[in-house]
Short mmCIF file of C-alpha atoms in Angstrom, two decimals:
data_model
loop_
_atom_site.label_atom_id
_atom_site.label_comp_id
_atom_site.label_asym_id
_atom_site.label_seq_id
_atom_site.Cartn_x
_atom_site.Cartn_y
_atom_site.Cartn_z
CA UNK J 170 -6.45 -12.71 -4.86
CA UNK J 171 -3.42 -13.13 -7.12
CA UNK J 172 -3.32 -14.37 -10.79
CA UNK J 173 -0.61 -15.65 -12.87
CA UNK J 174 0.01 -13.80 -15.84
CA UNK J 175 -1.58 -15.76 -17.97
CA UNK J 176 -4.47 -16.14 -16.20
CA UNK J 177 -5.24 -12.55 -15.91
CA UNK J 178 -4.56 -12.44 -19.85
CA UNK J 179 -7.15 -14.85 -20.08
CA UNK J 180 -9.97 -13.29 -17.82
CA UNK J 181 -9.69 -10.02 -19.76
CA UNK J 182 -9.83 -11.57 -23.53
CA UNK J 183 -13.27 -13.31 -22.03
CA UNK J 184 -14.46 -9.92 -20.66
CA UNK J 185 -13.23 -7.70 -23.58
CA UNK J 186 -14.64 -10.43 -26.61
CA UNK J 187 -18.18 -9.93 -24.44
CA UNK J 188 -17.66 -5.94 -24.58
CA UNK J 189 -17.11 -6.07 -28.05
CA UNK J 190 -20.12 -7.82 -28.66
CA UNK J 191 -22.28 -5.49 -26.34
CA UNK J 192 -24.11 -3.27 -29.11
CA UNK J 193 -25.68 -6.92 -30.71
CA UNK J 194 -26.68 -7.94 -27.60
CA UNK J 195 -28.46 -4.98 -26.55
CA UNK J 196 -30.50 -5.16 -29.83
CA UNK J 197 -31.26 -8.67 -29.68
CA UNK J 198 -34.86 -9.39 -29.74
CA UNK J 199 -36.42 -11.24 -27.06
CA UNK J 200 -36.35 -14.55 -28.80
CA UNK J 201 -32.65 -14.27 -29.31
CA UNK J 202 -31.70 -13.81 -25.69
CA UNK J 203 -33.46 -17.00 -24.36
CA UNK J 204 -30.42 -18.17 -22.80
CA UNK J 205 -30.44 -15.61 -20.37
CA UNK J 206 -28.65 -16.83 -17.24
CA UNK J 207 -31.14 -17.59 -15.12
CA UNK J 208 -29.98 -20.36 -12.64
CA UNK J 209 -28.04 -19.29 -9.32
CA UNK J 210 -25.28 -21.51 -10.30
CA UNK J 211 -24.49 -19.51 -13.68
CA UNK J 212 -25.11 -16.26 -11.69
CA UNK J 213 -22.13 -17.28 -9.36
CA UNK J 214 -20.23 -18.26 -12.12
CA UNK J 215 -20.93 -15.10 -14.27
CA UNK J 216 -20.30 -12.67 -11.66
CA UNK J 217 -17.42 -14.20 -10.43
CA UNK J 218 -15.86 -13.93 -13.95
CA UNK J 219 -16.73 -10.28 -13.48
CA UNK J 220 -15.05 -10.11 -10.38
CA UNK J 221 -11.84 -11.85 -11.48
CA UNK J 222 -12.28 -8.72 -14.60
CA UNK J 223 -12.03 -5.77 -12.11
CA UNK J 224 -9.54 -7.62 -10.32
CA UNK J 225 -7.56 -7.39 -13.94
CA UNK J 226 -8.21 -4.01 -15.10
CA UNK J 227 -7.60 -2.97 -10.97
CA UNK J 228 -4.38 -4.34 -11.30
CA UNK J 229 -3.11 -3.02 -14.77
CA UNK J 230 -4.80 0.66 -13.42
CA UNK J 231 -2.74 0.46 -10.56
CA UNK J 232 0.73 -0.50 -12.31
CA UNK J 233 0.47 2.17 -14.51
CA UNK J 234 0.10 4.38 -11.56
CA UNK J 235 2.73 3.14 -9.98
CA UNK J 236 4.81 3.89 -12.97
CA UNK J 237 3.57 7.43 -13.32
CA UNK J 238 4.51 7.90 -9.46
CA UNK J 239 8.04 5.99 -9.37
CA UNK J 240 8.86 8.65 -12.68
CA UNK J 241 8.10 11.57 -10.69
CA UNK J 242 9.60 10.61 -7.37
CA UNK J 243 12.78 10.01 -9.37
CA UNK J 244 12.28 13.50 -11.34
CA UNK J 245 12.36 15.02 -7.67
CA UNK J 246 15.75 12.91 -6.46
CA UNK J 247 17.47 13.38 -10.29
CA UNK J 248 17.00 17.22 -9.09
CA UNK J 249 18.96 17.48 -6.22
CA UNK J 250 22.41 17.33 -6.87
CA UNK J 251 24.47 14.32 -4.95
CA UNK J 252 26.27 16.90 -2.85
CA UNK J 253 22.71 18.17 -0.93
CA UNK J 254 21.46 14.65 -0.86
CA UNK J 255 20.16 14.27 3.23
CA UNK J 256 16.75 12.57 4.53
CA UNK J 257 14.74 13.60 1.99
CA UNK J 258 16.17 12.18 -0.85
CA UNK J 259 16.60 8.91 0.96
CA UNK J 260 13.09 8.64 1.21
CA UNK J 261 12.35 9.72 -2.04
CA UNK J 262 14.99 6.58 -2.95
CA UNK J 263 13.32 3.87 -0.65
CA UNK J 264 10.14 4.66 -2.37
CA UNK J 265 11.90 3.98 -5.80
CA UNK J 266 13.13 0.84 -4.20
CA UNK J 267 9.20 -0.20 -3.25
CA UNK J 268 7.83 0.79 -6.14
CA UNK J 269 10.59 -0.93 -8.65
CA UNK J 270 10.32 -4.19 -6.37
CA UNK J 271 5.98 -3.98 -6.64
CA UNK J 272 6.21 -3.62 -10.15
CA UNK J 273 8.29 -6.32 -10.58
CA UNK J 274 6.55 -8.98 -8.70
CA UNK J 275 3.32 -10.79 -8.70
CA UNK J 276 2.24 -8.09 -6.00
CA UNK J 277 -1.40 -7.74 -5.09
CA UNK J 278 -3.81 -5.13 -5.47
CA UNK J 279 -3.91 -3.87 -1.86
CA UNK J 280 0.05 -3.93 -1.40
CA UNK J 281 -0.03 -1.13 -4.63
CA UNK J 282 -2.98 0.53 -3.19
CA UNK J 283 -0.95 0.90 0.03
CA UNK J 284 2.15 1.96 -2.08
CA UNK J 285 0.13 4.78 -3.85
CA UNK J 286 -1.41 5.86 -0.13
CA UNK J 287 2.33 5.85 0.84
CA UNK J 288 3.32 8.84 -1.88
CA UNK J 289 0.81 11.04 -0.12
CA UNK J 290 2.21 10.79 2.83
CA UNK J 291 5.92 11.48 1.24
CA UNK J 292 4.51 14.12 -0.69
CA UNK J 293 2.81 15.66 2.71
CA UNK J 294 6.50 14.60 4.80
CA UNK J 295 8.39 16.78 2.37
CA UNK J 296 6.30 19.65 2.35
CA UNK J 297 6.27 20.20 6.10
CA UNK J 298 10.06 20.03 5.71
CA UNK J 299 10.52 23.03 3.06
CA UNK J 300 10.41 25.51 6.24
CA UNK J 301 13.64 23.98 7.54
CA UNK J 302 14.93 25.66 4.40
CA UNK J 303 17.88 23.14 4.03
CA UNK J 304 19.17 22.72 0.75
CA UNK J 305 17.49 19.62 -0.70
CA UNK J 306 13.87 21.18 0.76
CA UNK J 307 14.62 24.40 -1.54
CA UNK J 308 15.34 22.46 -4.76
CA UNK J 309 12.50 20.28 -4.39
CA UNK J 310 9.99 23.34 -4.13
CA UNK J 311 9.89 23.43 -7.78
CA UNK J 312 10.43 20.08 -8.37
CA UNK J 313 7.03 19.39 -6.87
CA UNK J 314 4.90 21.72 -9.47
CA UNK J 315 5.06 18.77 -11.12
CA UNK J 316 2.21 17.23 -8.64
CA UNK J 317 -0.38 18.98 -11.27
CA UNK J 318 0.74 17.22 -13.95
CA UNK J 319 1.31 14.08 -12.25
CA UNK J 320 -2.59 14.47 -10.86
CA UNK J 321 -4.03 14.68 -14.69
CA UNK J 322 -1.75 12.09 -15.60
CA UNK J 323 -3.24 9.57 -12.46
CA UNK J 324 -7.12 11.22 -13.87
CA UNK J 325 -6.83 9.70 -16.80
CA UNK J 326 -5.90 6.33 -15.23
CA UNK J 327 -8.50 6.41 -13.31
CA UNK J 328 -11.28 7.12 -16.06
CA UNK J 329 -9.86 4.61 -17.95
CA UNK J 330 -10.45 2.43 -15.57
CA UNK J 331 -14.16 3.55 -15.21
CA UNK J 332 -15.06 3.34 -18.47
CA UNK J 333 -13.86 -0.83 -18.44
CA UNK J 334 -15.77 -1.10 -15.12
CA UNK J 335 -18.66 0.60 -16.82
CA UNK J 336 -18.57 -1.33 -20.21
CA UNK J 337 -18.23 -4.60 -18.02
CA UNK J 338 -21.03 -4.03 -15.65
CA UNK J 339 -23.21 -3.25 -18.48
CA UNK J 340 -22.81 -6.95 -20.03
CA UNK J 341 -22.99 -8.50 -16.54
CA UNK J 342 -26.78 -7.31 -16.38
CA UNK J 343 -27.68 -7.82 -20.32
CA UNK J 344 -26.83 -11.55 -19.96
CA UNK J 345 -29.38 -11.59 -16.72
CA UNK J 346 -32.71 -12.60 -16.56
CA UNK J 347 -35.40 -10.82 -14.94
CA UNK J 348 -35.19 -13.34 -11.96
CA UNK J 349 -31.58 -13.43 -11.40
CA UNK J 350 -31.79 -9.79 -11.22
CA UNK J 351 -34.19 -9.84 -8.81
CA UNK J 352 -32.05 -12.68 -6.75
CA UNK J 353 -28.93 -9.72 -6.45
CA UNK J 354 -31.04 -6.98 -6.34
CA UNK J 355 -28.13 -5.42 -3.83
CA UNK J 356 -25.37 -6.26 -5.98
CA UNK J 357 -26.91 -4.76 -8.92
CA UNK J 358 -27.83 -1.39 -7.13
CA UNK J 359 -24.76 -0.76 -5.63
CA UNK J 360 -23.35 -1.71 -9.50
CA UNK J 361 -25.79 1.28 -10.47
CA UNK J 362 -24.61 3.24 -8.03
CA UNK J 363 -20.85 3.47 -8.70
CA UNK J 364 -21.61 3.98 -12.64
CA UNK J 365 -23.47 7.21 -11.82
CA UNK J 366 -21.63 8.84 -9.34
CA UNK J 367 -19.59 11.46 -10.22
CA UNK J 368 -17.89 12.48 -6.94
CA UNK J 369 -14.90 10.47 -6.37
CA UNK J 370 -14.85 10.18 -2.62
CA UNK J 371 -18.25 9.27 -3.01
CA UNK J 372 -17.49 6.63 -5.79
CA UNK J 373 -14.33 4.93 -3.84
CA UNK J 374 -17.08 4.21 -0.79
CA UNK J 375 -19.52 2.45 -2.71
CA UNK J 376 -17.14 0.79 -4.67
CA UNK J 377 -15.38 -1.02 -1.50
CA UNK J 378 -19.24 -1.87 -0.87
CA UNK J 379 -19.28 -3.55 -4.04
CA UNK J 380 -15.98 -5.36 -3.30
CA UNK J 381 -17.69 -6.20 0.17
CA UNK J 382 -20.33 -8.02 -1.66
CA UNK J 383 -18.16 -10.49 -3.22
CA UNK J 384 -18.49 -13.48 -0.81
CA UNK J 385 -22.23 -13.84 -1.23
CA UNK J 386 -21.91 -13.43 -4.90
CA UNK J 387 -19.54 -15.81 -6.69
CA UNK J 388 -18.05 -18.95 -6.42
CA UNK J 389 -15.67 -20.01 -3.64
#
């Protein structure tokens, strides 16, 4: 799903102004939090508002990724010199080419996801190619100890990123009532889920379960 700029801006005020109230509603007493959502119709719309949120903070996780990655693939190309440029560097080029035309673009979320996937297998093409020993292979061999950095860097994205999803989640279920709990039971477990687990791998499966789940839970 694709959002104007504005739009996005919009959904993440709403989500953020609810985060920043979180500590007062968790120590509201129960006479305070009567108007706990408690209809389907306001789950729908609640959730989906949540939905539209990770959509946001997906897509500014992602373009900062992409502009960590498009840096280093043009560290690697600014290091070989135009004389030894061959194959290599003109991938490592049309990937600058993607990843400067994504970032400039309404693009959506799984055309950057696909981008990032693509650097792996760049990163994987050019390594099986250092054995030819060619020039532009050589240079690159040192070029590409900067895959550590670039790997904390593209961490701390991702915990970013977490923590939002986290902070979110958290007011999703403090505005629910017992009952609407109960009513997405599933959605709320595999919600649980992804906030505790600790192994990535792991995490990334439950949370395209939780993306899964999205039909039966919002507004269409």
């Amino acid at each position: 799903m694709n959002y104007t700029k504005l739009g996005m801006r919009s959904l993440a005020i709403g989500l953020i102004l609810a985060i920043a109230i979180l500590p007062q509603t968790l120590g509201a007493s129960p006479y305070s939090r009567r108007h706990l959502i408690n209809s389907e119709e306001d789950e729908l719309r609640i959730i989906s508002q949540f939905y539209n949120y990770v959509d946001v903070i997906t897509g500014v996780k992602l373009d900062n990724m992409l502009k960590l990655t498009q840096h280093f693939v043009q560290q690697l190309l600014d290091s070989i010199p135009p004389e030894d440029h061959g194959n290599t560097a003109a991938m490592l080029q049309d990937y600058i080419h993607k990843s400067e035309d994504l970032r400039h673009r309404p693009g959506s979320i799984e055309e950057k996801e696909k981008l990032l996937m693509e650097l792996q297998q760049l990163i994987a093409t050019i390594k099986s190619g250092l054995a030819k020993e060619e020039r532009e292979d050589i240079i690159l061999r040192r070029g590409l100890l900067g895959m550590f950095e670039l790997l904390a860097r593209l961490s701390i994205e991702e915990r970013k990123f977490n923590d939002k999803f986290s902070k979110a989640a958290t007011v999703l279920r403090v505005q629910m009532s017992e009952e609407s709990l109960e009513r997405r039971r599933d959605l709320f477990e595999i919600l649980d889920a992804v906030q505790r687990e600790q192994d990535i791998v792991v995490r990334e499966r439950l949370f395209a379960q939780f993306k899964e789940m999205r039909y039966y839970n919002t507004i269409h």
